[in-house]
Coordinates of C-alpha atoms in Angstrom, one line a residue:
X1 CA 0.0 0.0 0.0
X2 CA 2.8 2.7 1.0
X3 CA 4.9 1.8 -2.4
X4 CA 1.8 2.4 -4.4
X5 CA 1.2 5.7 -2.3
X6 CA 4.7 6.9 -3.2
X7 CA 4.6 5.8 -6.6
X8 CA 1.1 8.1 -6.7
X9 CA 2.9 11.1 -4.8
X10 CA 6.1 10.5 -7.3
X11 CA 3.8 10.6 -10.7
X12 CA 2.1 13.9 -9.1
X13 CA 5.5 15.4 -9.1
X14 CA 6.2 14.8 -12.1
X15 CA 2.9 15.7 -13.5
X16 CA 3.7 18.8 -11.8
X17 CA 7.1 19.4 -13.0
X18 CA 5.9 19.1 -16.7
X19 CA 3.0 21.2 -16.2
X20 CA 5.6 24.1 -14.5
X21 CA 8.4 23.3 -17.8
X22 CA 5.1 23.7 -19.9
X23 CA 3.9 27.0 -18.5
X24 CA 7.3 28.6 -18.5
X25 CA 7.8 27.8 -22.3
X26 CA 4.3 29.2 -23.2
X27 CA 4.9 32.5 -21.3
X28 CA 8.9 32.8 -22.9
X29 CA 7.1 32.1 -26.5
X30 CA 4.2 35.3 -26.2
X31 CA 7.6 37.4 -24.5
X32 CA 8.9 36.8 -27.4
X33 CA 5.9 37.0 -30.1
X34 CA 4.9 40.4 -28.2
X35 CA 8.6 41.5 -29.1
X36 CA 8.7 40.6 -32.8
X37 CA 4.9 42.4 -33.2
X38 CA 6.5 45.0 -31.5
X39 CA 9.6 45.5 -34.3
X40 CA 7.2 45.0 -37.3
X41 CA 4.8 48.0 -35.8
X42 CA 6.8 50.1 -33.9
X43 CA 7.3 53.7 -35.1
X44 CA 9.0 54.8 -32.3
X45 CA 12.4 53.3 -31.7
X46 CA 12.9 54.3 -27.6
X47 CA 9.5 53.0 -26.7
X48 CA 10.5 49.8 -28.5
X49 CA 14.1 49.6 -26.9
X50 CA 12.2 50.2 -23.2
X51 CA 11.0 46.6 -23.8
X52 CA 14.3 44.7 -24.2
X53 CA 15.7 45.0 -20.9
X54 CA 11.8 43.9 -19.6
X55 CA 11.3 40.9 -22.2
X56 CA 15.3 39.8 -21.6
X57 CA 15.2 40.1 -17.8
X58 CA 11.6 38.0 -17.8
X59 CA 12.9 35.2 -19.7
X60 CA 15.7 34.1 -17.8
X61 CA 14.1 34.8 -14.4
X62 CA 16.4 37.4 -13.2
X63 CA 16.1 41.2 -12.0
X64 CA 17.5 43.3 -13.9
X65 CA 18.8 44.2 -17.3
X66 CA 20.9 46.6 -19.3
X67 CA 20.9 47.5 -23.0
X68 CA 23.1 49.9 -24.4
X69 CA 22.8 51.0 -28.3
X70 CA 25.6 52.3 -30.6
X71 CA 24.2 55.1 -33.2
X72 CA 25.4 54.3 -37.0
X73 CA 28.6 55.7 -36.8
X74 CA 29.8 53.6 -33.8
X75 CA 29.3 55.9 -31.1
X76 CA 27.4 55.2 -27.8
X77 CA 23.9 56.1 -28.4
X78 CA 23.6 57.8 -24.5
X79 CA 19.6 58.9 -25.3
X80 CA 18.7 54.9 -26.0
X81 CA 20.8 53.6 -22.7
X82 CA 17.9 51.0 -20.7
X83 CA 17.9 49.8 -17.6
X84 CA 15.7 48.0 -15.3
X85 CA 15.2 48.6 -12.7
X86 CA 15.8 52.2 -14.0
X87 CA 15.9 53.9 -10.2
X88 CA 18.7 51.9 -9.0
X89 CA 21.1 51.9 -11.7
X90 CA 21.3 55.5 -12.1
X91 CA 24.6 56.0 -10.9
X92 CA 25.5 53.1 -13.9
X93 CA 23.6 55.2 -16.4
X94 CA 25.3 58.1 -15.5
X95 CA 29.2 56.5 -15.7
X96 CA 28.1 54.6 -19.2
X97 CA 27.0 58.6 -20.4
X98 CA 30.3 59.8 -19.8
X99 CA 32.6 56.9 -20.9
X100 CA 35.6 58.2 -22.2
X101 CA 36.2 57.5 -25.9
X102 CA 31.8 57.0 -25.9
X103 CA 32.1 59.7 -28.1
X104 CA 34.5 58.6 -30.6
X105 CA 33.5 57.3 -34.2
X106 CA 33.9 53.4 -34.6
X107 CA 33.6 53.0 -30.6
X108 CA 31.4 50.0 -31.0
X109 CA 33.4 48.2 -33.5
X110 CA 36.6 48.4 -31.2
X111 CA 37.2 45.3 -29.4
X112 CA 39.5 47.4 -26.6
X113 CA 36.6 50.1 -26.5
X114 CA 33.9 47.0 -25.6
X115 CA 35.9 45.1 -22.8
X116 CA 36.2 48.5 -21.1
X117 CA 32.7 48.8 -21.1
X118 CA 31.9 45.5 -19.9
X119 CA 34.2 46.0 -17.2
X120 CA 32.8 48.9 -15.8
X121 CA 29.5 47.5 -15.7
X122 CA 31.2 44.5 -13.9
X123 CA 32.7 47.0 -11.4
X124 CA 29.7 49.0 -11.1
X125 CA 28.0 45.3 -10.1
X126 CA 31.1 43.8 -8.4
X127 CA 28.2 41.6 -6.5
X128 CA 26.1 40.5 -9.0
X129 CA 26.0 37.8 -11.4
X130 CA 26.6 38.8 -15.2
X131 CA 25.8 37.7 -18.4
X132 CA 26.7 39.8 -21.6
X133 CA 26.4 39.6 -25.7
X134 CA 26.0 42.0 -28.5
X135 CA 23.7 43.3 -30.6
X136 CA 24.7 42.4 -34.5
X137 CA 22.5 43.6 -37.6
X138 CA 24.2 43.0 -41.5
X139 CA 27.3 42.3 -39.6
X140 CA 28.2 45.3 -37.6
X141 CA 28.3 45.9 -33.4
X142 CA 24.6 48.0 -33.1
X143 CA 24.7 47.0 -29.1
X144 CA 25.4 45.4 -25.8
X145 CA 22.7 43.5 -23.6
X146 CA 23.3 42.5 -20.4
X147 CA 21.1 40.8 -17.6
X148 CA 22.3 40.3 -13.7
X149 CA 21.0 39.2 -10.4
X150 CA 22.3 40.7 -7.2
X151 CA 20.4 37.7 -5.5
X152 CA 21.5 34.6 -7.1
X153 CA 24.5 33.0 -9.9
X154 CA 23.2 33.8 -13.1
X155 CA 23.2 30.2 -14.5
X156 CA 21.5 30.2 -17.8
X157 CA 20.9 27.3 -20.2
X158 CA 21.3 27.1 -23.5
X159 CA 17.8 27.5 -24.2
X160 CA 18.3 30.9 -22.0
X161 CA 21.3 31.5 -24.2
X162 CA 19.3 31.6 -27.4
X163 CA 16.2 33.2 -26.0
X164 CA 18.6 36.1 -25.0
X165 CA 20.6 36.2 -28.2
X166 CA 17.1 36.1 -30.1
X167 CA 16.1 39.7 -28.0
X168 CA 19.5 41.1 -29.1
X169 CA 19.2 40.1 -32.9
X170 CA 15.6 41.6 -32.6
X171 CA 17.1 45.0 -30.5
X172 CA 19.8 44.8 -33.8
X173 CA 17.4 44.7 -36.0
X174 CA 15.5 47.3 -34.6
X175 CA 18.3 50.1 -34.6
X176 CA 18.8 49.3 -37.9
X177 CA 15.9 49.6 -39.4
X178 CA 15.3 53.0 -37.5
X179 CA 18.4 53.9 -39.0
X180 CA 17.6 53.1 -42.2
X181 CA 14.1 54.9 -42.1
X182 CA 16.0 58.1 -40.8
X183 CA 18.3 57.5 -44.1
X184 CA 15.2 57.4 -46.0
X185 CA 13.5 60.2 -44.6
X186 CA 16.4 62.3 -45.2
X187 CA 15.9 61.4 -49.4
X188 CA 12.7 61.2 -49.6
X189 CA 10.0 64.2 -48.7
X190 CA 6.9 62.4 -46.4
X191 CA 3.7 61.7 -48.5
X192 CA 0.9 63.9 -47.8
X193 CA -1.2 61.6 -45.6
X194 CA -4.7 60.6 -47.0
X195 CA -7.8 62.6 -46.6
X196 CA -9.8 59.3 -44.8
X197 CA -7.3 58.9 -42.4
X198 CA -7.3 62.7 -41.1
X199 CA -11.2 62.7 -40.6
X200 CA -10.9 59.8 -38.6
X201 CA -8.7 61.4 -36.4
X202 CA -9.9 64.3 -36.4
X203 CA -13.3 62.4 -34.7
X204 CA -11.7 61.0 -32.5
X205 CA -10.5 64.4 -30.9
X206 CA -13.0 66.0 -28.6
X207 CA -13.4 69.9 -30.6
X208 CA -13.8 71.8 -27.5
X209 CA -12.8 71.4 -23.9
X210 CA -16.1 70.6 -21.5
X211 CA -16.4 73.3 -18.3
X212 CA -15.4 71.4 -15.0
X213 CA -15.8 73.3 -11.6
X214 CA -12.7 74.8 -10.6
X215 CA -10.2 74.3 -13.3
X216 CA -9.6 75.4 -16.9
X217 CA -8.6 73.0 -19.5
X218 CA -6.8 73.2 -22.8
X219 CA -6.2 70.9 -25.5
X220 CA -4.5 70.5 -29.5
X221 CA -2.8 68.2 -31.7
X222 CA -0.7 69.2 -33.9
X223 CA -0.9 66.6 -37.0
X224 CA 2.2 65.3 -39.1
X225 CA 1.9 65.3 -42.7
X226 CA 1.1 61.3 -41.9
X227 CA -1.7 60.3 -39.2
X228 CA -0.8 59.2 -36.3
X229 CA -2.4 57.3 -33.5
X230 CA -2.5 60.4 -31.1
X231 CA -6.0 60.4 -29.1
X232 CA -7.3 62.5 -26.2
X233 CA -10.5 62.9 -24.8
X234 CA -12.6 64.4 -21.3
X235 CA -15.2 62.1 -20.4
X236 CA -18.2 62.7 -17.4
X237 CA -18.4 59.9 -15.5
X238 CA -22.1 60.6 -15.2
X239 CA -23.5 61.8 -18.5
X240 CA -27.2 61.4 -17.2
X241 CA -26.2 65.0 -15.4
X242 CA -26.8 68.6 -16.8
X243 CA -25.7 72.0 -16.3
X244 CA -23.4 72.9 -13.1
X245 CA -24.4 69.5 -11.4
X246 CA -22.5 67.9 -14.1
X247 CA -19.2 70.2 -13.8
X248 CA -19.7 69.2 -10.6
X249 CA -19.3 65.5 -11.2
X250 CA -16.3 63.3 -12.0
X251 CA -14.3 63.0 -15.3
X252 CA -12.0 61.1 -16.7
X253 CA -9.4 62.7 -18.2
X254 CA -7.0 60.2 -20.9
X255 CA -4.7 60.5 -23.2
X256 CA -3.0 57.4 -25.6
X257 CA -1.4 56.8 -29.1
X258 CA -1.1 53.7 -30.9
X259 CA 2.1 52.5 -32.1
X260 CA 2.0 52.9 -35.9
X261 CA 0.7 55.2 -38.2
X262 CA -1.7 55.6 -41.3
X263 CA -5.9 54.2 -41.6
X264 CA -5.3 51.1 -39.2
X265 CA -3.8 53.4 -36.3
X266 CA -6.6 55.5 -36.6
X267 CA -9.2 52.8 -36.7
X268 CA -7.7 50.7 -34.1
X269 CA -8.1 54.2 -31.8
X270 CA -11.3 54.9 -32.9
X271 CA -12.2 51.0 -31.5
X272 CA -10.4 51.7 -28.2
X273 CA -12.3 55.2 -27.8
X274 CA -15.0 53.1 -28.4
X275 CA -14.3 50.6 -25.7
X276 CA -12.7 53.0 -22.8
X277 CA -16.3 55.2 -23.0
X278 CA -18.2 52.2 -22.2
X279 CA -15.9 51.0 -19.3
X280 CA -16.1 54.9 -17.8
X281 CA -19.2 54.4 -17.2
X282 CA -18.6 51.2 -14.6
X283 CA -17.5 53.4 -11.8
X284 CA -14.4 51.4 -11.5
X285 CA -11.2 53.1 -10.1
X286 CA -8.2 53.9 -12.8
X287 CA -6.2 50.4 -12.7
X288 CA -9.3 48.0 -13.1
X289 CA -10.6 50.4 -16.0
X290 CA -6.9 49.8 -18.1
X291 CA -7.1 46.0 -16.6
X292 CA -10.3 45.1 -18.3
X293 CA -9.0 47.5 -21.5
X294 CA -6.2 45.5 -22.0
X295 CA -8.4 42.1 -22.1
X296 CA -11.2 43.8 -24.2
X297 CA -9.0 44.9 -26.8
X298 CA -6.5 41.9 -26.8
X299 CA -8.0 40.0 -29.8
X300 CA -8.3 43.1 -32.0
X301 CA -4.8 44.4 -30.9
X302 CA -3.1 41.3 -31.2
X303 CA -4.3 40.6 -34.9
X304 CA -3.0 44.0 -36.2
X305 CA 0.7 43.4 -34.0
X306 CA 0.3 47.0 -33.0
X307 CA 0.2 48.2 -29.0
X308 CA -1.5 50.8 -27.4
X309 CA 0.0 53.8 -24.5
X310 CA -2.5 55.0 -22.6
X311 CA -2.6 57.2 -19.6
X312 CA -6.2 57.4 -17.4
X313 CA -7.0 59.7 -14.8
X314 CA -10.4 61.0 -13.5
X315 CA -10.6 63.9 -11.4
X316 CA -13.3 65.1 -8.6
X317 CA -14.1 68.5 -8.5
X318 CA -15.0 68.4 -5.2
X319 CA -12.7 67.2 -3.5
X320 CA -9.6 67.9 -6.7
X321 CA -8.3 64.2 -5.9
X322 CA -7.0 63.0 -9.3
X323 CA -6.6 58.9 -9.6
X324 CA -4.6 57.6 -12.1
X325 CA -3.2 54.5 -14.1
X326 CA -0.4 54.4 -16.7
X327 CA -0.2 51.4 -19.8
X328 CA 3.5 52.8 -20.8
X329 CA 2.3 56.2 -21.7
X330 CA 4.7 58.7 -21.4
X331 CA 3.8 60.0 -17.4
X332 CA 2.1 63.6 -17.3
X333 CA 4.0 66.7 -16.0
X334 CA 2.7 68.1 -13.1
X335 CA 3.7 71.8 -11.3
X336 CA 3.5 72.0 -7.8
X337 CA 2.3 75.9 -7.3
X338 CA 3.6 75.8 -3.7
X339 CA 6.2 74.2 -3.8
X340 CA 7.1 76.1 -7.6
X341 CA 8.7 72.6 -9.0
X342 CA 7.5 69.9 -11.7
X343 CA 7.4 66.3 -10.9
X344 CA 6.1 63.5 -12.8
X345 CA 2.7 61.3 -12.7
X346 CA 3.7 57.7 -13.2
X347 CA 2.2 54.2 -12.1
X348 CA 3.5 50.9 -13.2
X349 CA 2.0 49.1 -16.4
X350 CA 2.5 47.5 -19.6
X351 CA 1.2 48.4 -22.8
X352 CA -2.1 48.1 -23.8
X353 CA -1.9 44.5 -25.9
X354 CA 0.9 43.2 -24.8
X355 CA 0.0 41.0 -22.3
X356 CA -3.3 39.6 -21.3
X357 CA -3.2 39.5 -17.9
X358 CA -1.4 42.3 -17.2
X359 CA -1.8 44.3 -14.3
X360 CA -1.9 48.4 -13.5
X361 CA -0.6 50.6 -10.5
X362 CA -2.9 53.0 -9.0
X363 CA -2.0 56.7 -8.1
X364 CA -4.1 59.4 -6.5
X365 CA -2.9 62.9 -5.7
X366 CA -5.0 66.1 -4.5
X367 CA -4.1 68.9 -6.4
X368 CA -3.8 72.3 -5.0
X369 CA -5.0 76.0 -6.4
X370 CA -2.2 77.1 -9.1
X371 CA -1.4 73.6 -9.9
X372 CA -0.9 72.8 -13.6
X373 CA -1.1 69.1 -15.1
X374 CA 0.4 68.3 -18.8
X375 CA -0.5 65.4 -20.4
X376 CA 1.3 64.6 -23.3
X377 CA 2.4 62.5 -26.4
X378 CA 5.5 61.7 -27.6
X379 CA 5.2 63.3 -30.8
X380 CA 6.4 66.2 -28.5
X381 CA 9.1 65.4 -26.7
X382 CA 10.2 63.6 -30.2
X383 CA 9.9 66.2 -32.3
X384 CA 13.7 66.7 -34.4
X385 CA 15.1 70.3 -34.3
X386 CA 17.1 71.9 -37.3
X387 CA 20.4 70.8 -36.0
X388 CA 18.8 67.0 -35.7
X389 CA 18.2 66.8 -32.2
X390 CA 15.2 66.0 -30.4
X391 CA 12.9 68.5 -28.4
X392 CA 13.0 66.0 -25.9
X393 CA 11.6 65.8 -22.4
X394 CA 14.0 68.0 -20.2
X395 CA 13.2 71.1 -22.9
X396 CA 9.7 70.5 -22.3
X397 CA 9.9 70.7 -18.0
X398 CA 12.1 74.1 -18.7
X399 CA 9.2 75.7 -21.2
X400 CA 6.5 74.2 -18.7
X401 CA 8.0 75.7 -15.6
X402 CA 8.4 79.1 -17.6
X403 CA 5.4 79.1 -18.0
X404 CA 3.8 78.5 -14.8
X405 CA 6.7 80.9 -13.0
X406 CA 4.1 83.6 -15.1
X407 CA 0.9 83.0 -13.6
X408 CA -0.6 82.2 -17.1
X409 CA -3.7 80.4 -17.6
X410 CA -4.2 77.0 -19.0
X411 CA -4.9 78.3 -22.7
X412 CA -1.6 80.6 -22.6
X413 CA 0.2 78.0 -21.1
X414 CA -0.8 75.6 -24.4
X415 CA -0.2 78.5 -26.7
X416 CA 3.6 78.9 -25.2
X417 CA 4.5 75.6 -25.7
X418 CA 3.2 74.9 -28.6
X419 CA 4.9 78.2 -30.3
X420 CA 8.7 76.8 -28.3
X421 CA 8.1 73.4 -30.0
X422 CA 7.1 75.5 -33.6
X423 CA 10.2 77.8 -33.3
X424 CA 12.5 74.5 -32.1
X425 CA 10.8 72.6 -35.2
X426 CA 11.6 75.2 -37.3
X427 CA 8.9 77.2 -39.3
X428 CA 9.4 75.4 -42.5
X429 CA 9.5 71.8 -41.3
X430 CA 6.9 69.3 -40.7
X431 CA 6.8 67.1 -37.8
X432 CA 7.9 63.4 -38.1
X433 CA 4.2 62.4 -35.9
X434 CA 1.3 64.2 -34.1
X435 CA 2.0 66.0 -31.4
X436 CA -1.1 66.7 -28.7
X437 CA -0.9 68.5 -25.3
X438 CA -3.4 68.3 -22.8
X439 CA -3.2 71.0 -20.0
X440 CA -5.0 70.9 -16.7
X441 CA -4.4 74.4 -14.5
X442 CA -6.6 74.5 -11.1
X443 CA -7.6 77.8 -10.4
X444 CA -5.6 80.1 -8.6
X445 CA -8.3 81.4 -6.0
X446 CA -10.7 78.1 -5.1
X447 CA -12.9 77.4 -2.5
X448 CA -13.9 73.8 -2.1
X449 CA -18.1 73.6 -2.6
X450 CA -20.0 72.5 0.3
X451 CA -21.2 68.7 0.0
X452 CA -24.6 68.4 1.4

């Protein structure tokens, strides 16, 4: 009786073991599906690299991860450095910025040049476990990738050896190709995008701002020469209510863009606007709202092998407590009028599509009188200048802060930032994607109605 008992308790174990070896190759096969949708929709190139280090780290089971790029000419490509965790390797980021000869043409092809760098990764991690290879594309060094565990030996099989070498031919692939389509773009003038696509965005956009108790809104996008997946839109949480009741009442404020461009972008947004208006009206706080999003739209999203950022908030007048939940959108800049500083709005999440049971972080903050919120896309912040830099995010804060410094209001604000991007742009060039700004500005003087 006992030896059939352990034989039983033996075959469970097994059973079991399969079952776990079964489960982890499903789950390293969609990390890896999600990644090559990813590289045949993305438009973006840093949104795509921000899912290496995730998708590398995830597959071999350990915490952390490090990728850093080389631009075309060799050079370390400091704008495109990841990290997760991204908080604690600061002090990493910041030494791989200023590595001496990083700056130097054919840096990435030099042998010498790439054993420094993995040794001062090594020394920056003198406790943690490392494994290292490149990124190659047509035969030339576009990349290093590195995971590491502080906790454990880093003891990868080969299976983990070729999963990993897999992410950094796809991360490769992908700096090419943006590479090439920069090339392109600088020999080729954009096609005028087509009339259909534009009048689908252009519904999807709300065409005024509605009146909410206590604060003034503002809102544009600016639209590329191509259509984009930019989408905004101010939503009551109680549309049954009228009049000053309904100012009164909770909104949801959101902002998203789909990765791609052209007709399907704009009808896959258009679906999604579609979807988000109808969970609004569940009453359900910020995270469940993105939760059950991302499962909605998971059929539709993965058949078109694009992803969707999307940033939710809704905001009570009466009490100006704004909740929020973040699917990889870039996070909303908000301006403390007390304090006279700008912080970001950010919560933990993954793209919307990526994943099916992917979970959201939930924020809440009261906001104060003076306060200013900017939502944003990244049509902004990756808007090229003249001299072929970017507009980028720090620029942005500086014209923000400016801004508020003046007292202006939440229209004047929008109008001063749009004019820095024109005049950074430059007044005879055409952005590369839509750029939209949202701005939130609670009023200076507020008293807080009485609840009865």
């Amino acid at each position: 009786m006992q030896s059939n008992q352990k034989a039983h308790s033996a075959s469970d174990s097994f059973r079991e073991l399969l079952d776990s070896l079964s489960t982890e190759q499903r789950c390293n096969q969609e990390l890896l599906s999600s990644l090559g949708f990813a590289l045949r929709s993305f438009t973006n190139l840093h949104r795509f690299l921000e899912l290496v280090p995730v998708v590398a780290s995830r597959l071999v089971g350990v915490e952390g991860a490090l990728l850093v790029p080389f631009q075309a000419d060799g050079r370390l490509w400091r704008e495109q450095i990841q990290a997760l965790p991204f908080d604690q390797n600061q002090e990493l980021l910041r030494q791989i910025a200023s590595l001496e000869g990083g700056l130097s043409i054919g840096f990435g092809s030099d042998p010498t040049q790439l054993v420094d760098l993995d040794r001062l990764v090594q020394r920056h991690m003198s406790k943690a476990n490392i494994f290292a290879t490149s990124l190659v594309a047509r035969g030339k060094q576009r990349g290093r990738l590195y995971v590491f565990d502080t906790q454990g030996a880093v003891s990868l099989s080969e299976v983990h050896r070729r999963h990993l070498q897999l992410v950094a031919d796809l991360a490769g692939v992908a700096i090419e190709n943006d590479q090439t389509l920069q090339e392109i773009r600088r020999h080729e003038s954009v096609d005028r995008q087509l009339s259909i696509g534009a009048e689908i965005q252009a519904q999807l956009l709300p065409d005024r701002c509605p009146e909410i108790e206590g604060v003034q809104l503002a809102a544009r996008c600016r639209p590329a020469f191509q259509v984009g997946g930019d989408y905004y839109d101010f939503m009551s949480t109680r549309p049954e209510l009228i009049g000053k009741t309904r100012e009164k009442g909770r909104w949801a404020l959101v902002i998203g863009d789909v990765m791609g461009k052209g007709v399907p972008a704009g009808l896959l947004m258009t679906m999604l606007r579609g979807m988000l208006r109808a969970e609004v009206l569940s009453g359900l706080p910020p995270d469940r709202i993105l939760h059950d999003l991302n499962q909605l739209a998971q059929v539709d999203l993965e058949h078109s092998h694009r992803f969707i950022t999307l940033f939710y908030s809704d905001f009570d007048p009466c009490t100006r407590r704004l909740r929020y939940a973040n699917a990889a959108h870039n996070p909303p800049l908000l301006w403390r009028a007390e304090q006279r500083s700008i912080s970001r709005l950010d919560a933990p999440g993954l793209l919307i599509g990526l994943q099916f049971d992917a979970n959201y972080g939930c924020g809440s903050i009261t906001l104060e009188p003076g306060d200013v919120l900017l939502y944003y896309t990244d049509g902004v912040t990756e808007a090229p200048g003249i001299a072929g830099d970017r507009f980028d995010e720090p620029r942005l804060i500086k014209s923000l802060e400016e801004s508020c410094r003046n007292g202006l209001g939440a229209q004047e604000i929008l109008n001063k930032l749009f004019a820095r991007l024109d005049h950074f742009v430059g007044i005879d060039h055409q952005l590369e994607d839509d750029a939209s700004m949202v701005l939130l500005k609670v009023n200076d003087e507020l008293t807080l109605p009485i609840i009865e």
